[in-house]
Each structure stands twice: as C-alpha cells, then as structure tokens.
C-alpha cells in the first residue's frame, strides 16, 4: 500500500497519479487534501510519514507546489527518508542508495507524464544494500537518534 498526500498546490497532480495507479492496479491510501482549497502542507506530510513509519503503508508519495516543503516536513518524522525528485533517475537512486521511503515532487515543477515516470521508477526500485549503502543509511539513523 502506497500512502499519498498533497496540499492544494499538488491536488491536481496527485489526482492524476491516483488515476495512473488505478490503471496499474497499485493499491494506495489517500491522506488528502481532497480539493484545491488552501491547506497547510505539513499536516498532510505528517499523515503520510506516520503511515509509512507505522507500517500501515510501505512507501509514500507527496505533492505540493515544489515538493520541498512536503519533504522537509516529512523528514521531521523519525524513520523517514524523504527525497525531492524531479526526474525518474533520482527517484530510482534515492531508493537504491538511500533507502528513501517517501518521495516528493512539485506540481509547479513537473508535469503528469514526468510524475508518473517518477512514481514508476521509485516503486520499482529496491534498496541495493551492501556495505557502502547500509553503512551510510546507518549513519543517517545515528544522526536522527541523537536529535
């Protein structure tokens, strides 16, 4: 199950992602928002991040105007490694190298086809593991635990 969240700026793009997922048979849970009415993006970033950390959802996808605010807010939740992605290669590599569990992108930055390709790359990638990547992700966790 994939957790989805957006603010008013990302509503139309996340709606297109939901249609894309429906066509592919990808299960998701939509944590809102559910319209273009102005809302506070940290609320929705936290809902998605908490769903991922709790295990309710395996991964998360967030969308706002740029993706930046959502990723900053999500990364405040212990256990989250959220990355802003503007193209598919970054989405694939953030999973493979950083074991990212949430991606964020901006509706003012990318279009529907790019967003779909980013989601496909993120969901199809797996953490590469190995000494190098495991060590580095472990260091991120150590830093997080010192906060």
CSV table of N, CA and C in Angstrom, one decimal:
chain,number,residue,atom,x,y,z
A,1,UNK,N,0.9,-1.2,0.0
A,1,UNK,CA,0.0,0.0,0.0
A,1,UNK,C,0.9,1.2,0.0
A,2,UNK,N,0.6,2.2,-0.9
A,2,UNK,CA,1.3,3.4,-1.0
A,2,UNK,C,0.5,4.5,-0.4
A,3,UNK,N,1.1,5.3,0.5
A,3,UNK,CA,0.5,6.5,1.1
A,3,UNK,C,0.6,7.7,0.2
A,4,UNK,N,-0.5,8.4,-0.1
A,4,UNK,CA,-0.4,9.6,-0.9
A,4,UNK,C,-0.9,10.8,-0.1
A,5,UNK,N,-0.2,11.9,-0.4
A,5,UNK,CA,-0.7,13.1,0.3
A,5,UNK,C,-0.3,14.3,-0.5
A,6,UNK,N,-1.1,15.4,-0.4
A,6,UNK,CA,-0.8,16.6,-1.2
A,6,UNK,C,-1.4,17.8,-0.4
A,7,UNK,N,-1.0,19.0,-0.8
A,7,UNK,CA,-1.7,20.2,-0.4
A,7,UNK,C,-2.5,20.7,-1.6
A,8,UNK,N,-3.1,21.8,-1.5
A,8,UNK,CA,-3.9,22.4,-2.6
A,8,UNK,C,-3.1,22.5,-3.9
A,9,UNK,N,-1.8,22.9,-3.8
A,9,UNK,CA,-1.0,23.1,-5.0
A,9,UNK,C,-0.7,21.8,-5.7
A,10,UNK,N,-0.7,20.6,-5.0
A,10,UNK,CA,-0.5,19.3,-5.6
A,10,UNK,C,-1.7,18.5,-5.9
A,11,UNK,N,-2.9,19.1,-5.6
A,11,UNK,CA,-4.1,18.3,-5.7
A,11,UNK,C,-4.3,17.7,-7.1
A,12,UNK,N,-4.2,18.5,-8.1
A,12,UNK,CA,-4.5,18.0,-9.5
A,12,UNK,C,-3.5,17.0,-9.9
A,13,UNK,N,-2.2,17.2,-9.5
A,13,UNK,CA,-1.2,16.2,-10.0
A,13,UNK,C,-1.3,14.9,-9.2
A,14,UNK,N,-1.6,14.9,-7.9
A,14,UNK,CA,-1.8,13.7,-7.2
A,14,UNK,C,-3.1,13.0,-7.7
A,15,UNK,N,-4.1,13.7,-8.1
A,15,UNK,CA,-5.3,13.1,-8.7
A,15,UNK,C,-4.9,12.3,-10.0
A,16,UNK,N,-4.0,12.9,-10.8
A,16,UNK,CA,-3.5,12.2,-12.0
A,16,UNK,C,-2.7,10.9,-11.6
A,17,UNK,N,-1.9,11.0,-10.5
A,17,UNK,CA,-1.2,9.8,-10.0
A,17,UNK,C,-2.1,8.7,-9.6
A,18,UNK,N,-3.2,9.1,-8.9
A,18,UNK,CA,-4.2,8.1,-8.4
A,18,UNK,C,-4.8,7.4,-9.6
A,19,UNK,N,-5.1,8.2,-10.7
A,19,UNK,CA,-5.6,7.5,-11.9
A,19,UNK,C,-4.6,6.6,-12.5
A,20,UNK,N,-3.4,7.0,-12.6
A,20,UNK,CA,-2.3,6.1,-13.1
A,20,UNK,C,-2.2,4.9,-12.2
A,21,UNK,N,-2.2,5.0,-10.9
A,21,UNK,CA,-2.2,3.8,-10.0
A,21,UNK,C,-3.4,2.9,-10.2
A,22,UNK,N,-4.6,3.5,-10.4
A,22,UNK,CA,-5.8,2.7,-10.6
A,22,UNK,C,-5.6,1.9,-11.9
A,23,UNK,N,-5.1,2.5,-12.9
A,23,UNK,CA,-4.9,1.8,-14.2
A,23,UNK,C,-3.9,0.7,-14.1
A,24,UNK,N,-2.9,0.8,-13.2
A,24,UNK,CA,-1.9,-0.2,-13.0
A,24,UNK,C,-2.3,-1.2,-11.9
A,25,UNK,N,-3.3,-1.0,-11.2
A,25,UNK,CA,-3.7,-1.9,-10.1
A,25,UNK,C,-2.8,-1.7,-8.8
A,26,UNK,N,-2.3,-0.5,-8.6
A,26,UNK,CA,-1.4,-0.3,-7.5
A,26,UNK,C,-2.3,0.2,-6.3
A,27,UNK,N,-2.2,-0.4,-5.2
A,27,UNK,CA,-3.0,0.0,-4.0
A,27,UNK,C,-2.4,1.2,-3.4
A,28,UNK,N,-3.3,2.1,-3.0
A,28,UNK,CA,-2.9,3.3,-2.3
A,28,UNK,C,-3.9,3.8,-1.3
A,29,UNK,N,-3.5,4.6,-0.3
A,29,UNK,CA,-4.4,5.2,0.6
A,29,UNK,C,-4.1,6.7,0.5
A,30,UNK,N,-5.2,7.4,0.2
A,30,UNK,CA,-5.1,8.9,0.0
A,30,UNK,C,-5.4,9.6,1.4
A,31,UNK,N,-4.3,10.3,1.8
A,31,UNK,CA,-4.4,11.0,3.1
A,31,UNK,C,-4.8,12.5,2.9
A,32,UNK,N,-5.2,12.9,1.7
A,32,UNK,CA,-5.7,14.2,1.4
A,32,UNK,C,-4.5,15.1,1.0
A,33,UNK,N,-4.9,16.3,0.8
A,33,UNK,CA,-6.1,17.0,0.8
A,33,UNK,C,-7.0,16.6,-0.4
A,34,UNK,N,-8.3,17.0,-0.3
A,34,UNK,CA,-9.2,16.5,-1.3
A,34,UNK,C,-9.8,17.6,-2.2
A,35,UNK,N,-9.2,18.7,-2.2
A,35,UNK,CA,-9.6,19.8,-3.1
A,35,UNK,C,-8.5,20.8,-3.3
A,36,UNK,N,-8.7,21.9,-4.0
A,36,UNK,CA,-7.8,22.9,-4.3
A,36,UNK,C,-7.9,24.0,-3.2
A,37,UNK,N,-8.7,23.8,-2.2
A,37,UNK,CA,-8.8,24.8,-1.1
A,37,UNK,C,-7.5,24.9,-0.4
A,38,UNK,N,-7.1,26.1,0.0
A,38,UNK,CA,-5.8,26.2,0.7
A,38,UNK,C,-5.8,25.5,2.0
A,39,UNK,N,-4.7,24.7,2.2
A,39,UNK,CA,-4.4,24.0,3.4
A,39,UNK,C,-2.9,24.1,3.8
A,40,UNK,N,-2.6,23.6,4.9
A,40,UNK,CA,-1.2,23.6,5.4
A,40,UNK,C,-0.5,22.3,5.1
A,41,UNK,N,0.5,22.3,4.2
A,41,UNK,CA,1.1,21.1,3.7
A,41,UNK,C,1.7,20.3,4.8
A,42,UNK,N,2.3,20.8,6.0
A,42,UNK,CA,2.9,19.9,7.0
A,42,UNK,C,1.9,18.9,7.5
A,43,UNK,N,0.6,19.3,7.6
A,43,UNK,CA,-0.4,18.3,8.1
A,43,UNK,C,-0.5,17.1,7.3
A,44,UNK,N,-0.4,17.2,6.0
A,44,UNK,CA,-0.5,16.1,5.1
A,44,UNK,C,0.8,15.3,4.9
A,45,UNK,N,1.9,16.0,5.0
A,45,UNK,CA,3.2,15.3,5.0
A,45,UNK,C,3.3,14.4,6.3
A,46,UNK,N,2.8,14.9,7.4
A,46,UNK,CA,2.9,14.1,8.6
A,46,UNK,C,2.0,12.9,8.6
A,47,UNK,N,0.8,13.1,8.0
A,47,UNK,CA,-0.1,11.9,7.9
A,47,UNK,C,0.5,10.8,7.1
A,48,UNK,N,1.1,11.2,5.9
A,48,UNK,CA,1.8,10.2,5.1
A,48,UNK,C,3.0,9.6,5.8
A,49,UNK,N,3.8,10.4,6.4
A,49,UNK,CA,5.0,10.0,7.1
A,49,UNK,C,4.7,9.0,8.2
A,50,UNK,N,3.7,9.3,9.0
A,50,UNK,CA,3.3,8.5,10.1
A,50,UNK,C,2.7,7.1,9.6
A,51,UNK,N,2.0,7.2,8.5
A,51,UNK,CA,1.5,5.9,7.9
A,51,UNK,C,2.7,5.0,7.4
A,52,UNK,N,3.7,5.6,6.9
A,52,UNK,CA,4.9,4.8,6.5
A,52,UNK,C,5.7,4.3,7.7
A,53,UNK,N,5.9,5.1,8.7
A,53,UNK,CA,6.7,4.7,9.9
A,53,UNK,C,5.9,3.6,10.6
A,54,UNK,N,4.6,3.7,10.7
A,54,UNK,CA,3.8,2.8,11.5
A,54,UNK,C,3.7,1.4,10.8
A,55,UNK,N,4.0,1.4,9.4
A,55,UNK,CA,3.9,0.2,8.7
A,55,UNK,C,2.5,0.0,8.0
A,56,UNK,N,1.6,1.0,8.2
A,56,UNK,CA,0.3,1.0,7.6
A,56,UNK,C,0.5,1.0,6.1
A,57,UNK,N,1.5,1.8,5.6
A,57,UNK,CA,1.8,1.8,4.2
A,57,UNK,C,3.3,1.6,4.0
A,58,UNK,N,3.7,1.0,2.9
A,58,UNK,CA,5.1,0.6,2.6
A,58,UNK,C,5.9,1.8,2.3
A,59,UNK,N,5.4,2.7,1.4
A,59,UNK,CA,6.1,3.9,0.9
A,59,UNK,C,5.1,5.0,0.8
A,60,UNK,N,5.7,6.2,0.6
A,60,UNK,CA,4.8,7.4,0.5
A,60,UNK,C,5.2,8.3,-0.7
A,61,UNK,N,4.2,9.0,-1.2
A,61,UNK,CA,4.4,10.0,-2.3
A,61,UNK,C,3.6,11.2,-1.9
A,62,UNK,N,4.4,12.4,-1.9
A,62,UNK,CA,3.8,13.6,-1.5
A,62,UNK,C,3.9,14.6,-2.7
A,63,UNK,N,3.0,15.5,-2.8
A,63,UNK,CA,3.0,16.5,-3.9
A,63,UNK,C,2.5,17.9,-3.3
A,64,UNK,N,3.3,18.9,-3.6
A,64,UNK,CA,2.9,20.3,-3.3
A,64,UNK,C,3.3,21.1,-4.4
A,65,UNK,N,3.5,22.4,-4.3
A,65,UNK,CA,3.9,23.2,-5.4
A,65,UNK,C,5.3,22.9,-5.9
A,66,UNK,N,6.3,22.7,-4.9
A,66,UNK,CA,7.6,22.4,-5.3
A,66,UNK,C,8.1,21.0,-4.9
A,67,UNK,N,7.5,20.4,-3.9
A,67,UNK,CA,7.9,19.2,-3.2
A,67,UNK,C,8.8,19.4,-2.0
A,68,UNK,N,9.4,20.6,-1.9
A,68,UNK,CA,10.3,20.9,-0.9
A,68,UNK,C,9.7,21.0,0.5
A,69,UNK,N,8.6,21.8,0.6
A,69,UNK,CA,8.0,21.9,1.9
A,69,UNK,C,7.5,20.5,2.5
A,70,UNK,N,6.9,19.7,1.6
A,70,UNK,CA,6.5,18.4,2.0
A,70,UNK,C,7.6,17.5,2.5
A,71,UNK,N,8.7,17.6,1.7
A,71,UNK,CA,9.9,16.7,2.1
A,71,UNK,C,10.5,17.2,3.4
A,72,UNK,N,10.6,18.5,3.6
A,72,UNK,CA,11.1,19.0,4.9
A,72,UNK,C,10.2,18.5,6.1
A,73,UNK,N,8.9,18.7,5.9
A,73,UNK,CA,8.0,18.3,7.0
A,73,UNK,C,8.1,16.8,7.2
A,74,UNK,N,8.1,16.0,6.2
A,74,UNK,CA,8.1,14.5,6.3
A,74,UNK,C,9.4,14.1,7.0
A,75,UNK,N,10.5,14.7,6.7
A,75,UNK,CA,11.8,14.3,7.2
A,75,UNK,C,11.9,14.6,8.7
A,76,UNK,N,11.0,15.3,9.3
A,76,UNK,CA,10.9,15.6,10.7
A,76,UNK,C,10.4,14.4,11.5
A,77,UNK,N,9.8,13.5,10.8
A,77,UNK,CA,9.2,12.3,11.5
A,77,UNK,C,10.3,11.2,11.5
A,78,UNK,N,10.6,10.7,12.7
A,78,UNK,CA,11.7,9.8,12.9
A,78,UNK,C,11.4,8.5,12.1
A,79,UNK,N,12.5,8.1,11.3
A,79,UNK,CA,12.4,6.9,10.5
A,79,UNK,C,12.1,7.3,9.0
A,80,UNK,N,11.8,8.5,8.7
A,80,UNK,CA,11.5,8.9,7.3
A,80,UNK,C,12.8,9.4,6.6
A,81,UNK,N,12.9,8.9,5.4
A,81,UNK,CA,13.9,9.4,4.5
A,81,UNK,C,13.2,9.8,3.2
A,82,UNK,N,12.8,11.1,3.2
A,82,UNK,CA,12.1,11.7,2.0
A,82,UNK,C,13.0,12.4,1.1
A,83,UNK,N,12.8,12.2,-0.2
A,83,UNK,CA,13.7,12.9,-1.2
A,83,UNK,C,12.8,13.6,-2.2
A,84,UNK,N,13.2,14.8,-2.6
A,84,UNK,CA,12.5,15.5,-3.6
A,84,UNK,C,13.1,15.0,-5.0
A,85,UNK,N,12.2,14.7,-5.9
A,85,UNK,CA,12.6,14.1,-7.2
A,85,UNK,C,11.9,14.9,-8.3
A,86,UNK,N,12.7,15.2,-9.3
A,86,UNK,CA,12.2,15.9,-10.5
A,86,UNK,C,12.3,15.1,-11.7
A,87,UNK,N,12.9,13.9,-11.6
A,87,UNK,CA,13.0,13.1,-12.8
A,87,UNK,C,13.2,11.6,-12.3
A,88,UNK,N,13.0,10.6,-13.1
A,88,UNK,CA,12.9,9.2,-12.7
A,88,UNK,C,14.3,8.7,-12.2
A,89,UNK,N,15.4,9.1,-12.7
A,89,UNK,CA,16.7,8.6,-12.2
A,89,UNK,C,16.9,8.9,-10.7
A,90,UNK,N,16.6,10.1,-10.3
A,90,UNK,CA,16.7,10.5,-8.9
A,90,UNK,C,15.8,9.6,-8.0
A,91,UNK,N,14.6,9.3,-8.5
A,91,UNK,CA,13.6,8.5,-7.8
A,91,UNK,C,14.1,7.1,-7.6
A,92,UNK,N,14.7,6.6,-8.7
A,92,UNK,CA,15.3,5.2,-8.6
A,92,UNK,C,16.5,5.2,-7.6
A,93,UNK,N,17.4,6.1,-7.8
A,93,UNK,CA,18.6,6.1,-7.0
A,93,UNK,C,18.4,6.4,-5.5
A,94,UNK,N,17.3,7.2,-5.2
A,94,UNK,CA,17.1,7.5,-3.8
A,94,UNK,C,16.6,6.2,-3.1
A,95,UNK,N,16.0,5.4,-3.8
A,95,UNK,CA,15.6,4.1,-3.2
A,95,UNK,C,16.8,3.1,-3.1
A,96,UNK,N,17.5,3.0,-4.2
A,96,UNK,CA,18.6,2.1,-4.3
A,96,UNK,C,19.8,2.5,-3.4
A,97,UNK,N,20.1,3.7,-3.3
A,97,UNK,CA,21.3,4.1,-2.5
A,97,UNK,C,20.9,4.7,-1.1
A,98,UNK,N,19.8,5.3,-0.9
A,98,UNK,CA,19.5,6.0,0.3
A,98,UNK,C,18.3,5.3,1.1
A,99,UNK,N,17.7,4.3,0.5
A,99,UNK,CA,16.6,3.6,1.1
A,99,UNK,C,15.5,4.6,1.4
A,100,UNK,N,15.3,5.5,0.5
A,100,UNK,CA,14.2,6.5,0.7
A,100,UNK,C,12.9,5.8,0.8
A,101,UNK,N,12.0,6.3,1.7
A,101,UNK,CA,10.7,5.6,1.9
A,101,UNK,C,9.6,6.6,1.5
A,102,UNK,N,9.9,7.8,1.1
A,102,UNK,CA,9.0,8.8,0.6
A,102,UNK,C,9.6,9.6,-0.5
A,103,UNK,N,8.9,9.9,-1.5
A,103,UNK,CA,9.4,10.9,-2.5
A,103,UNK,C,8.4,12.0,-2.5
A,104,UNK,N,8.9,13.2,-2.9
A,104,UNK,CA,8.0,14.4,-3.0
A,104,UNK,C,8.4,15.1,-4.3
A,105,UNK,N,7.4,15.6,-5.0
A,105,UNK,CA,7.6,16.4,-6.2
A,105,UNK,C,6.6,17.6,-6.2
A,106,UNK,N,7.0,18.5,-7.1
A,106,UNK,CA,6.2,19.7,-7.2
A,106,UNK,C,5.3,19.8,-8.5
A,107,UNK,N,4.1,20.1,-8.3
A,107,UNK,CA,3.2,20.3,-9.4
A,107,UNK,C,3.5,21.5,-10.2
A,108,UNK,N,4.2,22.5,-9.6
A,108,UNK,CA,4.7,23.7,-10.4
A,108,UNK,C,6.0,23.4,-11.1
A,109,UNK,N,6.6,22.2,-10.9
A,109,UNK,CA,7.9,21.9,-11.4
A,109,UNK,C,7.8,20.9,-12.6
A,110,UNK,N,7.0,19.9,-12.4
A,110,UNK,CA,6.9,18.8,-13.4
A,110,UNK,C,5.5,18.6,-13.8
A,111,UNK,N,5.3,17.9,-15.0
A,111,UNK,CA,4.0,17.6,-15.5
A,111,UNK,C,3.6,16.2,-15.2
A,112,UNK,N,2.4,15.8,-15.6
A,112,UNK,CA,1.8,14.5,-15.3
A,112,UNK,C,2.7,13.3,-15.8
A,113,UNK,N,3.1,13.4,-17.0
A,113,UNK,CA,3.9,12.2,-17.6
A,113,UNK,C,5.2,12.0,-16.8
A,114,UNK,N,5.9,13.1,-16.4
A,114,UNK,CA,7.1,13.0,-15.6
A,114,UNK,C,6.8,12.5,-14.2
A,115,UNK,N,5.7,13.0,-13.6
A,115,UNK,CA,5.3,12.5,-12.3
A,115,UNK,C,5.0,11.0,-12.3
A,116,UNK,N,4.3,10.5,-13.3
A,116,UNK,CA,4.0,9.1,-13.5
A,116,UNK,C,5.3,8.3,-13.6
A,117,UNK,N,6.3,8.8,-14.4
A,117,UNK,CA,7.6,8.1,-14.6
A,117,UNK,C,8.4,8.1,-13.3
A,118,UNK,N,8.3,9.2,-12.5
A,118,UNK,CA,9.0,9.2,-11.2
A,118,UNK,C,8.4,8.2,-10.3
A,119,UNK,N,7.1,8.1,-10.2
A,119,UNK,CA,6.4,7.2,-9.3
A,119,UNK,C,6.8,5.7,-9.7
A,120,UNK,N,6.7,5.4,-11.0
A,120,UNK,CA,7.1,4.1,-11.5
A,120,UNK,C,8.5,3.7,-11.2
A,121,UNK,N,9.4,4.7,-11.3
A,121,UNK,CA,10.8,4.4,-11.0
A,121,UNK,C,11.0,4.1,-9.5
A,122,UNK,N,10.4,5.0,-8.7
A,122,UNK,CA,10.5,4.8,-7.3
A,122,UNK,C,9.9,3.5,-6.8
A,123,UNK,N,8.8,3.1,-7.3
A,123,UNK,CA,8.1,1.9,-6.8
A,123,UNK,C,8.8,0.6,-7.3
A,124,UNK,N,9.4,0.7,-8.4
A,124,UNK,CA,10.1,-0.5,-9.0
A,124,UNK,C,11.5,-0.7,-8.5
A,125,UNK,N,12.1,0.3,-7.9
A,125,UNK,CA,13.4,0.2,-7.3
A,125,UNK,C,13.4,-0.5,-6.0
A,126,UNK,N,14.6,-1.1,-5.6
A,126,UNK,CA,14.8,-1.7,-4.3
A,126,UNK,C,16.1,-1.2,-3.7
A,127,UNK,N,16.2,-1.1,-2.4
A,127,UNK,CA,17.4,-0.7,-1.7
A,127,UNK,C,18.5,-1.7,-2.1
A,128,UNK,N,19.6,-1.2,-2.6
A,128,UNK,CA,20.7,-2.0,-3.0
A,128,UNK,C,21.5,-2.7,-1.9
A,129,UNK,N,21.4,-2.0,-0.7
A,129,UNK,CA,22.1,-2.6,0.5
A,129,UNK,C,23.6,-2.6,0.3
A,130,UNK,N,24.2,-3.7,0.8
A,130,UNK,CA,25.7,-3.8,0.7
A,130,UNK,C,26.3,-2.9,1.7
A,131,UNK,N,27.6,-3.1,1.9
A,131,UNK,CA,28.4,-2.4,3.0
A,131,UNK,C,28.3,-0.9,2.8
A,132,UNK,N,28.5,-0.4,1.6
A,132,UNK,CA,28.6,1.0,1.4
A,132,UNK,C,27.2,1.7,1.7
A,133,UNK,N,26.2,1.2,1.1
A,133,UNK,CA,24.9,1.9,1.3
A,133,UNK,C,24.3,1.6,2.7
A,134,UNK,N,24.4,0.4,3.2
A,134,UNK,CA,24.0,0.1,4.6
A,134,UNK,C,24.7,1.0,5.6
A,135,UNK,N,26.0,1.2,5.4
A,135,UNK,CA,26.7,2.0,6.4
A,135,UNK,C,26.2,3.4,6.3
A,136,UNK,N,26.0,4.0,5.2
A,136,UNK,CA,25.6,5.4,5.0
A,136,UNK,C,24.2,5.6,5.6
A,137,UNK,N,23.3,4.7,5.3
A,137,UNK,CA,21.9,4.8,5.8
A,137,UNK,C,22.0,4.7,7.3
A,138,UNK,N,22.8,3.8,7.8
A,138,UNK,CA,23.0,3.6,9.2
A,138,UNK,C,23.5,4.9,9.9
A,139,UNK,N,24.4,5.6,9.2
A,139,UNK,CA,24.9,6.9,9.8
A,139,UNK,C,23.7,7.9,9.8
A,140,UNK,N,22.9,7.9,8.8
A,140,UNK,CA,21.7,8.8,8.9
A,140,UNK,C,20.8,8.5,10.1
A,141,UNK,N,20.6,7.2,10.4
A,141,UNK,CA,19.8,6.8,11.5
A,141,UNK,C,20.5,7.2,12.8
A,142,UNK,N,21.8,7.1,12.9
A,142,UNK,CA,22.6,7.5,14.1
A,142,UNK,C,22.4,9.0,14.3
A,143,UNK,N,22.5,9.8,13.3
A,143,UNK,CA,22.3,11.3,13.4
A,143,UNK,C,20.8,11.5,13.9
A,144,UNK,N,19.9,10.9,13.4
A,144,UNK,CA,18.5,11.0,13.7
A,144,UNK,C,18.3,10.7,15.2
A,145,UNK,N,18.9,9.6,15.7
A,145,UNK,CA,18.7,9.2,17.1
A,145,UNK,C,19.4,10.1,18.1
A,146,UNK,N,20.3,11.0,17.6
A,146,UNK,CA,21.0,12.0,18.5
A,146,UNK,C,20.1,13.2,18.7
A,147,UNK,N,19.1,13.4,17.9
A,147,UNK,CA,18.3,14.6,18.0
A,147,UNK,C,17.5,14.6,19.3
